[in-house]
Tab-separated table of C-alpha atoms in Angstrom:
chain	number	residue	atom	x	y	z
X	1	UNK	CA	-150.454	115.935	9.727
X	2	UNK	CA	-147.236	114.082	8.236
X	3	UNK	CA	-149.403	114.166	4.641
X	4	UNK	CA	-151.000	117.766	5.314
X	5	UNK	CA	-146.392	118.962	5.812
X	6	UNK	CA	-145.759	117.110	2.212
X	7	UNK	CA	-148.628	119.180	0.180
X	8	UNK	CA	-148.014	122.147	1.735
X	9	UNK	CA	-143.737	121.976	1.045
X	10	UNK	CA	-144.800	119.892	-2.353
X	11	UNK	CA	-147.286	122.952	-3.260
X	12	UNK	CA	-144.742	125.981	-2.114
X	13	UNK	CA	-141.824	124.062	-3.887
X	14	UNK	CA	-144.101	123.500	-7.379
X	15	UNK	CA	-145.143	127.230	-7.455
X	16	UNK	CA	-140.766	128.163	-7.179
X	17	UNK	CA	-140.076	126.039	-9.506
X	18	UNK	CA	-142.719	126.785	-12.244
X	19	UNK	CA	-142.486	130.742	-11.550
X	20	UNK	CA	-138.737	130.368	-11.882
X	21	UNK	CA	-138.121	128.288	-15.551
X	22	UNK	CA	-142.181	129.591	-16.447
X	23	UNK	CA	-142.449	125.991	-16.419
X	24	UNK	CA	-146.840	124.914	-17.780
X	25	UNK	CA	-146.672	121.865	-15.759
X	26	UNK	CA	-146.271	120.213	-11.719
X	27	UNK	CA	-142.528	119.300	-11.495
X	28	UNK	CA	-142.902	118.408	-7.883
X	29	UNK	CA	-144.174	115.146	-6.308
X	30	UNK	CA	-144.314	112.754	-3.915
X	31	UNK	CA	-142.854	109.707	-4.105
X	32	UNK	CA	-140.475	106.896	-3.251
X	33	UNK	CA	-138.126	106.773	-5.144
X	34	UNK	CA	-137.675	103.218	-6.385
X	35	UNK	CA	-141.208	100.815	-6.614
X	36	UNK	CA	-142.179	97.411	-5.509
X	37	UNK	CA	-141.145	96.268	-8.749
X	38	UNK	CA	-136.977	97.183	-8.059
X	39	UNK	CA	-137.546	100.532	-10.712
X	40	UNK	CA	-137.844	103.729	-11.107
X	41	UNK	CA	-141.498	104.898	-11.399
X	42	UNK	CA	-142.354	106.443	-15.050
X	43	UNK	CA	-143.966	109.711	-12.459
X	44	UNK	CA	-140.364	110.271	-11.401
X	45	UNK	CA	-138.973	110.963	-14.727
X	46	UNK	CA	-137.813	114.883	-14.680
X	47	UNK	CA	-139.475	116.270	-11.775
X	48	UNK	CA	-137.924	116.783	-8.511
X	49	UNK	CA	-139.287	114.021	-5.900
X	50	UNK	CA	-140.205	114.860	-2.339
X	51	UNK	CA	-139.438	111.254	-0.048
X	52	UNK	CA	-140.023	111.048	3.150
X	53	UNK	CA	-137.578	109.253	5.163
X	54	UNK	CA	-137.132	109.384	9.010
X	55	UNK	CA	-139.559	110.909	11.285
X	56	UNK	CA	-138.447	111.728	15.164
X	57	UNK	CA	-139.882	112.808	18.073
X	58	UNK	CA	-138.918	116.034	18.693
X	59	UNK	CA	-137.169	115.399	22.271
X	60	UNK	CA	-136.234	119.230	23.048
X	61	UNK	CA	-139.852	120.635	23.025
X	62	UNK	CA	-141.898	120.535	27.037
X	63	UNK	CA	-144.709	118.260	27.261
X	64	UNK	CA	-147.057	119.487	29.512
X	65	UNK	CA	-150.752	120.191	29.302
X	66	UNK	CA	-152.843	123.327	31.730
X	67	UNK	CA	-155.666	123.071	31.880
X	68	UNK	CA	-158.647	125.526	30.243
X	69	UNK	CA	-161.504	127.269	30.973
X	70	UNK	CA	-164.419	125.632	28.854
X	71	UNK	CA	-167.546	126.864	27.858
X	72	UNK	CA	-169.670	125.552	31.377
X	73	UNK	CA	-167.478	127.645	33.661
X	74	UNK	CA	-165.009	124.516	34.220
X	75	UNK	CA	-161.620	123.640	33.169
X	76	UNK	CA	-160.514	120.771	31.013
X	77	UNK	CA	-157.258	119.323	30.811
X	78	UNK	CA	-156.255	117.209	26.857
X	79	UNK	CA	-152.923	115.688	26.088
X	80	UNK	CA	-149.943	117.993	25.489
X	81	UNK	CA	-148.795	118.691	21.889
X	82	UNK	CA	-146.703	115.995	20.002
X	83	UNK	CA	-143.393	117.184	18.146
X	84	UNK	CA	-142.232	115.470	15.191
X	85	UNK	CA	-139.049	116.164	13.591
X	86	UNK	CA	-139.617	115.065	9.203
X	87	UNK	CA	-136.130	114.480	7.176
X	88	UNK	CA	-136.742	114.257	3.863
X	89	UNK	CA	-134.716	113.316	0.455
X	90	UNK	CA	-135.616	115.936	-2.121
X	91	UNK	CA	-134.120	114.109	-5.540
X	92	UNK	CA	-133.930	115.879	-9.296
X	93	UNK	CA	-134.769	112.937	-11.544
X	94	UNK	CA	-133.845	114.548	-14.575
X	95	UNK	CA	-133.251	111.828	-17.557
X	96	UNK	CA	-130.535	115.294	-18.674
X	97	UNK	CA	-127.609	115.582	-15.978
X	98	UNK	CA	-126.833	119.125	-16.080
X	99	UNK	CA	-130.858	119.763	-15.864
X	100	UNK	CA	-130.565	117.780	-12.365
X	101	UNK	CA	-127.636	119.491	-11.686
X	102	UNK	CA	-129.631	123.812	-12.432
X	103	UNK	CA	-133.161	121.976	-10.760
X	104	UNK	CA	-130.841	120.865	-7.151
X	105	UNK	CA	-129.059	125.192	-7.446
X	106	UNK	CA	-132.442	125.592	-7.861
X	107	UNK	CA	-133.620	123.617	-4.170
X	108	UNK	CA	-130.583	125.395	-2.331
X	109	UNK	CA	-132.527	129.050	-3.688
X	110	UNK	CA	-135.758	127.598	-2.641
X	111	UNK	CA	-134.757	126.498	0.953
X	112	UNK	CA	-132.167	130.018	0.902
X	113	UNK	CA	-135.296	132.222	0.849
X	114	UNK	CA	-137.657	129.856	2.719
X	115	UNK	CA	-136.100	129.388	5.714
X	116	UNK	CA	-139.790	129.030	7.504
X	117	UNK	CA	-143.333	128.488	5.430
X	118	UNK	CA	-146.583	129.350	6.379
X	119	UNK	CA	-148.899	128.435	9.125
X	120	UNK	CA	-150.799	125.563	7.935
X	121	UNK	CA	-153.840	124.149	9.680
X	122	UNK	CA	-154.045	120.678	9.088
X	123	UNK	CA	-157.194	118.684	8.251
X	124	UNK	CA	-156.612	115.448	10.401
X	125	UNK	CA	-156.074	116.715	13.604
X	126	UNK	CA	-156.642	120.194	14.569
X	127	UNK	CA	-153.499	121.456	14.591
X	128	UNK	CA	-151.890	124.245	13.023
X	129	UNK	CA	-148.342	124.731	12.487
X	130	UNK	CA	-145.246	126.598	10.892
X	131	UNK	CA	-142.323	124.494	9.107
X	132	UNK	CA	-139.072	125.411	9.254
X	133	UNK	CA	-135.989	123.948	7.740
X	134	UNK	CA	-132.785	123.541	7.784
X	135	UNK	CA	-130.686	121.590	5.822
X	136	UNK	CA	-128.829	118.207	7.042
X	137	UNK	CA	-125.139	117.771	6.362
X	138	UNK	CA	-124.712	114.071	5.065
X	139	UNK	CA	-121.418	112.045	4.925
X	140	UNK	CA	-120.347	110.442	1.891
X	141	UNK	CA	-120.438	106.865	3.613
X	142	UNK	CA	-124.601	108.144	4.930
X	143	UNK	CA	-125.580	108.779	1.490
X	144	UNK	CA	-123.949	106.151	0.215
X	145	UNK	CA	-125.807	103.556	3.575
X	146	UNK	CA	-129.455	105.743	2.513
X	147	UNK	CA	-129.323	105.216	-1.268
X	148	UNK	CA	-127.995	101.404	-0.207
X	149	UNK	CA	-130.715	101.476	1.464
X	150	UNK	CA	-133.853	102.761	-0.721
X	151	UNK	CA	-131.980	100.116	-3.577
X	152	UNK	CA	-131.925	102.984	-5.536
X	153	UNK	CA	-129.037	105.001	-7.930
X	154	UNK	CA	-127.580	107.839	-6.524
X	155	UNK	CA	-128.929	111.267	-8.012
X	156	UNK	CA	-128.890	114.632	-7.224
X	157	UNK	CA	-130.080	115.863	-4.285
X	158	UNK	CA	-130.636	117.596	-0.004
X	159	UNK	CA	-131.389	115.895	2.963
X	160	UNK	CA	-133.213	118.814	4.923
X	161	UNK	CA	-135.723	118.580	8.334
X	162	UNK	CA	-138.334	119.857	8.201
X	163	UNK	CA	-138.930	121.247	12.885
X	164	UNK	CA	-142.156	121.027	14.825
X	165	UNK	CA	-144.880	119.103	13.140
X	166	UNK	CA	-147.359	119.286	15.729
X	167	UNK	CA	-150.325	117.043	16.661
X	168	UNK	CA	-152.828	117.464	18.587
X	169	UNK	CA	-155.896	115.936	18.770
X	170	UNK	CA	-157.809	118.719	21.431
X	171	UNK	CA	-159.330	115.530	23.244
X	172	UNK	CA	-160.051	116.463	26.940
X	173	UNK	CA	-158.751	113.357	29.471
X	174	UNK	CA	-159.684	115.611	32.347
X	175	UNK	CA	-162.905	117.846	33.835
X	176	UNK	CA	-163.302	119.886	36.500
X	177	UNK	CA	-165.373	122.014	37.951
X	178	UNK	CA	-164.000	125.831	38.451
X	179	UNK	CA	-163.153	126.459	42.123
X	180	UNK	CA	-166.106	129.204	43.750
X	181	UNK	CA	-164.994	128.978	46.910
X	182	UNK	CA	-162.756	129.532	49.360
X	183	UNK	CA	-163.209	129.597	53.426
X	184	UNK	CA	-160.036	129.492	54.857
X	185	UNK	CA	-160.901	128.828	59.083
X	186	UNK	CA	-157.824	129.607	61.393
X	187	UNK	CA	-157.600	128.579	64.944
X	188	UNK	CA	-156.035	129.454	68.054
X	189	UNK	CA	-153.462	126.703	68.903
């Protein structure tokens, strides 16, 4: 589900930037900022890089399941949905600093015009979802810690929370027959 959400974001952002700047090739990649050898991956050069920096379970959602009718006339109960928030770093990795700033401004325009991305279907599960974007304020010390933990040098960037990634496998936990008859006997006291 996480991968599908990131692919949907990449596709939408890439289309937005290609249309805005009349570019012939993809300009958005999903990748880490620093390779295992400590260098910048070559595919990151002159691109906007999407990097997952945190995954947190949504605790404000209600977690309960309601029995639903099945095809046999009975009922089944499945585990409740699990909702997650992704924190994503969007980094403008261009050789020219001015170009990085230009694309950073375009990122902000994208998020302003796409507060919610259309519904998408997860190929790895039966879940559907709507991606909701929320830009995150980062203090100087938080940004410093983030970039240090990744072992990267700062580039113009923005952190965005993508809310309500839903995971649901629809596996039945309980099956029961439906109630067909109710008998109530009343006896005098």
